[in-house]
PDB file of C-alpha atoms and ligand atoms in Angstrom:
ATOM      1  CA  MET A   1       0.084   0.069  -0.150  1.00 43.00           C
ATOM      2  CA  SER A   2       1.167   3.612  -0.599  1.00 43.00           C
ATOM      3  CA  GLU A   3       0.177   6.739  -0.665  1.00 48.00           C
ATOM      4  CA  SER A   4       1.813  10.073  -2.168  1.00 44.00           C
ATOM      5  CA  GLY A   5       3.129  12.724   0.004  1.00 44.00           C
ATOM      6  CA  SER A   6       1.087  15.761   0.167  1.00 46.00           C
ATOM      7  CA  PRO A   7       2.598  18.775  -2.630  1.00 43.00           C
ATOM      8  CA  ARG A   8       3.026  20.522   1.258  1.00 47.00           C
ATOM      9  CA  ASP A   9       5.293  18.951   3.025  1.00 63.00           C
ATOM     10  CA  HIS A  10       8.980  19.438   2.359  1.00 69.00           C
ATOM     11  CA  ARG A  11      10.476  15.876   3.780  1.00 77.00           C
ATOM     12  CA  ILE A  12      14.105  15.873   3.985  1.00 81.00           C
ATOM     13  CA  LEU A  13      14.530  12.967   2.594  1.00 89.00           C
ATOM     14  CA  PRO A  14      17.576   9.573   3.056  1.00 90.00           C
ATOM     15  CA  LYS A  15      21.027   9.391   1.014  1.00 92.00           C
ATOM     16  CA  VAL A  16      19.968   6.563  -0.768  1.00 93.00           C
ATOM     17  CA  THR A  17      22.866   3.741  -0.872  1.00 91.00           C
ATOM     18  CA  ALA A  18      23.422   0.290  -1.964  1.00 88.00           C
ATOM     19  CA  THR A  19      23.914  -0.495   1.800  1.00 88.00           C
ATOM     20  CA  ASN A  20      20.952   0.789   2.823  1.00 92.00           C
ATOM     21  CA  GLU A  21      18.737   0.755  -0.586  1.00 93.00           C
ATOM     22  CA  HIS A  22      15.688  -2.500   0.340  1.00 93.00           C
ATOM     23  CA  TYR A  23      15.062   0.167   3.039  1.00 94.00           C
ATOM     24  CA  TRP A  24      14.329   3.660   1.366  1.00 94.00           C
ATOM     25  CA  ARG A  25      13.176   1.713  -1.874  1.00 93.00           C
ATOM     26  CA  GLY A  26      11.799  -1.892  -0.734  1.00 92.00           C
ATOM     27  CA  GLY A  27       8.453   0.211  -0.280  1.00 93.00           C
ATOM     28  CA  GLU A  28       7.891   0.168  -4.244  1.00 93.00           C
ATOM     29  CA  HIS A  29       6.763  -2.586  -3.977  1.00 92.00           C
ATOM     30  CA  GLY A  30       4.972  -3.010  -0.645  1.00 93.00           C
ATOM     31  CA  THR A  31       7.111  -4.575   1.243  1.00 96.00           C
ATOM     32  CA  LEU A  32       9.326  -3.333   4.524  1.00 97.00           C
ATOM     33  CA  VAL A  33      12.693  -4.939   4.002  1.00 97.00           C
ATOM     34  CA  LEU A  34      15.323  -5.391   6.109  1.00 96.00           C
ATOM     35  CA  LEU A  35      18.833  -7.317   6.380  1.00 96.00           C
ATOM     36  CA  ARG A  36      18.726 -10.618   8.066  1.00 97.00           C
ATOM     37  CA  CYS A  37      21.857 -12.240   8.780  1.00 98.00           C
ATOM     38  CA  ARG A  38      21.857 -15.689   6.837  1.00 98.00           C
ATOM     39  CA  SER A  39      23.851 -17.480   9.360  1.00 97.00           C
ATOM     40  CA  CYS A  40      22.543 -17.460  12.820  1.00 98.00           C
ATOM     41  CA  GLY A  41      18.607 -15.356  11.679  1.00 97.00           C
ATOM     42  CA  TYR A  42      19.271 -11.988  12.877  1.00 97.00           C
ATOM     43  CA  ARG A  43      17.609  -8.734  10.962  1.00 97.00           C
ATOM     44  CA  LEU A  44      19.107  -5.612  11.795  1.00 94.00           C
ATOM     45  CA  HIS A  45      17.935  -2.317  11.834  1.00 93.00           C
ATOM     46  CA  PRO A  46      20.392   0.136  11.042  1.00 91.00           C
ATOM     47  CA  PRO A  47      21.757  -1.322   7.975  1.00 91.00           C
ATOM     48  CA  THR A  48      25.431  -2.633   9.272  1.00 90.00           C
ATOM     49  CA  PRO A  49      27.906  -4.598   7.264  1.00 92.00           C
ATOM     50  CA  VAL A  50      28.191  -7.199  10.298  1.00 95.00           C
ATOM     51  CA  CYS A  51      25.645  -8.948  12.288  1.00 97.00           C
ATOM     52  CA  PRO A  52      26.072  -7.528  15.813  1.00 95.00           C
ATOM     53  CA  GLN A  53      25.357 -11.147  17.407  1.00 96.00           C
ATOM     54  CA  CYS A  54      27.429 -13.585  15.392  1.00 98.00           C
ATOM     55  CA  LEU A  55      29.860 -11.553  13.724  1.00 97.00           C
ATOM     56  CA  GLY A  56      28.919 -12.829  10.644  1.00 97.00           C
ATOM     57  CA  ARG A  57      29.077 -11.053   7.744  1.00 96.00           C
ATOM     58  CA  ASP A  58      26.101 -12.497   4.773  1.00 97.00           C
ATOM     59  CA  LEU A  59      23.154 -10.488   5.024  1.00 96.00           C
ATOM     60  CA  ALA A  60      20.659 -10.247   3.018  1.00 96.00           C
ATOM     61  CA  PRO A  61      17.421  -7.847   2.537  1.00 96.00           C
ATOM     62  CA  GLU A  62      14.223 -10.068   3.493  1.00 97.00           C
ATOM     63  CA  ALA A  63      11.090  -8.734   3.517  1.00 97.00           C
ATOM     64  CA  VAL A  64       8.892  -8.582   7.343  1.00 97.00           C
ATOM     65  CA  SER A  65       5.315  -8.352   7.740  1.00 97.00           C
ATOM     66  CA  GLY A  66       4.966  -4.819   8.303  1.00 97.00           C
ATOM     67  CA  ARG A  67       3.083  -5.435  11.546  1.00 98.00           C
ATOM     68  CA  ALA A  68       4.410  -3.675  13.969  1.00 98.00           C
ATOM     69  CA  THR A  69       3.678  -2.698  18.405  1.00 98.00           C
ATOM     70  CA  VAL A  70       3.764   1.361  19.380  1.00 98.00           C
ATOM     71  CA  ALA A  71       6.882   1.941  21.783  1.00 98.00           C
ATOM     72  CA  THR A  72       7.241   4.921  22.758  1.00 98.00           C
ATOM     73  CA  PHE A  73       5.973   7.871  20.482  1.00 98.00           C
ATOM     74  CA  THR A  74       5.870  11.592  21.912  1.00 98.00           C
ATOM     75  CA  ILE A  75       4.323  14.388  19.840  1.00 97.00           C
ATOM     76  CA  ASN A  76       5.996  17.475  18.481  1.00 96.00           C
ATOM     77  CA  HIS A  77       4.904  20.042  18.015  1.00 95.00           C
ATOM     78  CA  GLN A  78       7.882  22.567  16.883  1.00 93.00           C
ATOM     79  CA  PRO A  79       8.092  22.787  13.425  1.00 90.00           C
ATOM     80  CA  TRP A  80      11.354  22.524  12.974  1.00 88.00           C
ATOM     81  CA  TYR A  81      12.450  23.621   9.568  1.00 86.00           C
ATOM     82  CA  PRO A  82      10.528  25.440   6.793  1.00 85.00           C
ATOM     83  CA  GLY A  83       7.221  23.839   5.476  1.00 83.00           C
ATOM     84  CA  LEU A  84       7.455  20.906   8.010  1.00 85.00           C
ATOM     85  CA  GLU A  85       3.723  20.635   8.406  1.00 87.00           C
ATOM     86  CA  VAL A  86       2.562  19.657  12.820  1.00 93.00           C
ATOM     87  CA  PRO A  87       2.056  18.434  14.955  1.00 95.00           C
ATOM     88  CA  PHE A  88       2.393  14.932  14.327  1.00 95.00           C
ATOM     89  CA  VAL A  89       3.237  11.947  15.894  1.00 97.00           C
ATOM     90  CA  LEU A  90       7.112  10.921  16.199  1.00 97.00           C
ATOM     91  CA  ALA A  91       7.753   6.998  17.020  1.00 98.00           C
ATOM     92  CA  ILE A  92       9.926   3.624  18.105  1.00 98.00           C
ATOM     93  CA  VAL A  93       8.063   0.700  17.371  1.00 98.00           C
ATOM     94  CA  GLU A  94       8.782  -2.675  17.266  1.00 98.00           C
ATOM     95  CA  LEU A  95       8.383  -5.623  14.794  1.00 97.00           C
ATOM     96  CA  ASP A  96       6.790  -7.876  15.054  1.00 98.00           C
ATOM     97  CA  GLU A  97       9.336 -10.290  14.000  1.00 96.00           C
ATOM     98  CA  GLN A  98      12.226  -9.592  16.245  1.00 96.00           C
ATOM     99  CA  PRO A  99      10.678  -7.102  18.838  1.00 94.00           C
ATOM    100  CA  ASP A 100      13.988  -6.150  19.493  1.00 95.00           C
ATOM    101  CA  VAL A 101      14.739  -3.961  16.039  1.00 95.00           C
ATOM    102  CA  ARG A 102      12.786  -0.713  16.542  1.00 97.00           C
ATOM    103  CA  ILE A 103      12.214   1.199  13.827  1.00 97.00           C
ATOM    104  CA  THR A 104      11.548   5.420  14.950  1.00 96.00           C
ATOM    105  CA  THR A 105       9.020   6.063  12.328  1.00 96.00           C
ATOM    106  CA  ASN A 106       5.608   8.746  11.928  1.00 96.00           C
ATOM    107  CA  ILE A 107       1.966   6.918  13.307  1.00 97.00           C
ATOM    108  CA  VAL A 108      -0.373   8.579  10.324  1.00 97.00           C
ATOM    109  CA  ASN A 109      -3.899   8.273   9.386  1.00 97.00           C
ATOM    110  CA  CYS A 110      -4.928   8.663  13.265  1.00 96.00           C
ATOM    111  CA  PRO A 111      -5.877  10.915  14.812  1.00 97.00           C
ATOM    112  CA  ILE A 112      -3.138  11.971  16.984  1.00 97.00           C
ATOM    113  CA  PRO A 113      -4.799  11.654  20.295  1.00 96.00           C
ATOM    114  CA  ASP A 114      -6.012   7.598  19.694  1.00 97.00           C
ATOM    115  CA  VAL A 115      -2.213   6.840  20.085  1.00 98.00           C
ATOM    116  CA  ARG A 116      -0.893   4.790  22.047  1.00 98.00           C
ATOM    117  CA  ILE A 117       2.579   2.862  23.863  1.00 98.00           C
ATOM    118  CA  GLY A 118       0.919  -0.757  23.192  1.00 98.00           C
ATOM    119  CA  MET A 119      -0.708  -0.370  20.036  1.00 98.00           C
ATOM    120  CA  ARG A 120      -1.115  -2.648  17.076  1.00 98.00           C
ATOM    121  CA  VAL A 121       0.269  -0.779  14.021  1.00 98.00           C
ATOM    122  CA  GLN A 122       1.298  -1.792  10.077  1.00 98.00           C
ATOM    123  CA  VAL A 123       4.183   0.342   7.923  1.00 98.00           C
ATOM    124  CA  VAL A 124       1.734   2.041   4.850  1.00 97.00           C
ATOM    125  CA  PHE A 125       4.204   3.258   2.956  1.00 96.00           C
ATOM    126  CA  ARG A 126       4.070   7.090   1.057  1.00 94.00           C
ATOM    127  CA  ALA A 127       6.475   8.113  -2.422  1.00 94.00           C
ATOM    128  CA  TYR A 128       8.468  11.063  -2.152  1.00 91.00           C
ATOM    129  CA  ASP A 129      10.630  10.732  -6.125  1.00 88.00           C
ATOM    130  CA  ASP A 130      12.491   7.926  -5.382  1.00 89.00           C
ATOM    131  CA  VAL A 131      12.401   6.990  -1.973  1.00 94.00           C
ATOM    132  CA  TRP A 132       9.809   5.173  -0.162  1.00 95.00           C
ATOM    133  CA  ILE A 133       9.701   7.097   3.246  1.00 95.00           C
ATOM    134  CA  PRO A 134       8.168   3.550   5.613  1.00 96.00           C
ATOM    135  CA  PHE A 135       5.297   4.883   8.392  1.00 97.00           C
ATOM    136  CA  PHE A 136       2.527   3.170  10.821  1.00 98.00           C
ATOM    137  CA  GLU A 137      -0.573   2.948  10.926  1.00 98.00           C
ATOM    138  CA  PRO A 138      -2.749   1.598  12.480  1.00 98.00           C
ATOM    139  CA  GLU A 139      -3.734  -1.787  12.332  1.00 97.00           C
ATOM    140  CA  VAL A 140      -6.872  -3.300  10.082  1.00 91.00           C
ATOM    141  CA  ALA A 141      -7.057  -7.110  11.792  1.00 78.00           C
TER     142      ALA A 141
HETATM  143 ZN1   ZN B   1      24.837 -13.218  12.626  1.00 85.24          ZN
END
């Protein structure tokens, strides 16, 4: 699932490299993609060249479900740069497949007062140029 960013959304985009391309472009196909160690099965985020669990270097991109739980969040009211729309929810979510994979994201498609710690969420992508930013929205059962 994806949707276009609004023209007023002047998001600062990440620098896409060979190391993180799977993460920022996986949304083109509607999937959240993380590196996984082929030696021990550990999922890494953010991407690094070496597995922190077994020090293996045999890492490959692999899709995950995109389902997660809100671990913590804050509501940002500060327009940190011109064009940034506020308020918005800045959250850390824990992936179902491996809760110690924590993704910093925004909670979208949800009234701000309804966001809760422990809330079930799912990934939704917004495309900006050739980057697909993963956001999270309330889970549809
Ligand atoms: Zn490993």
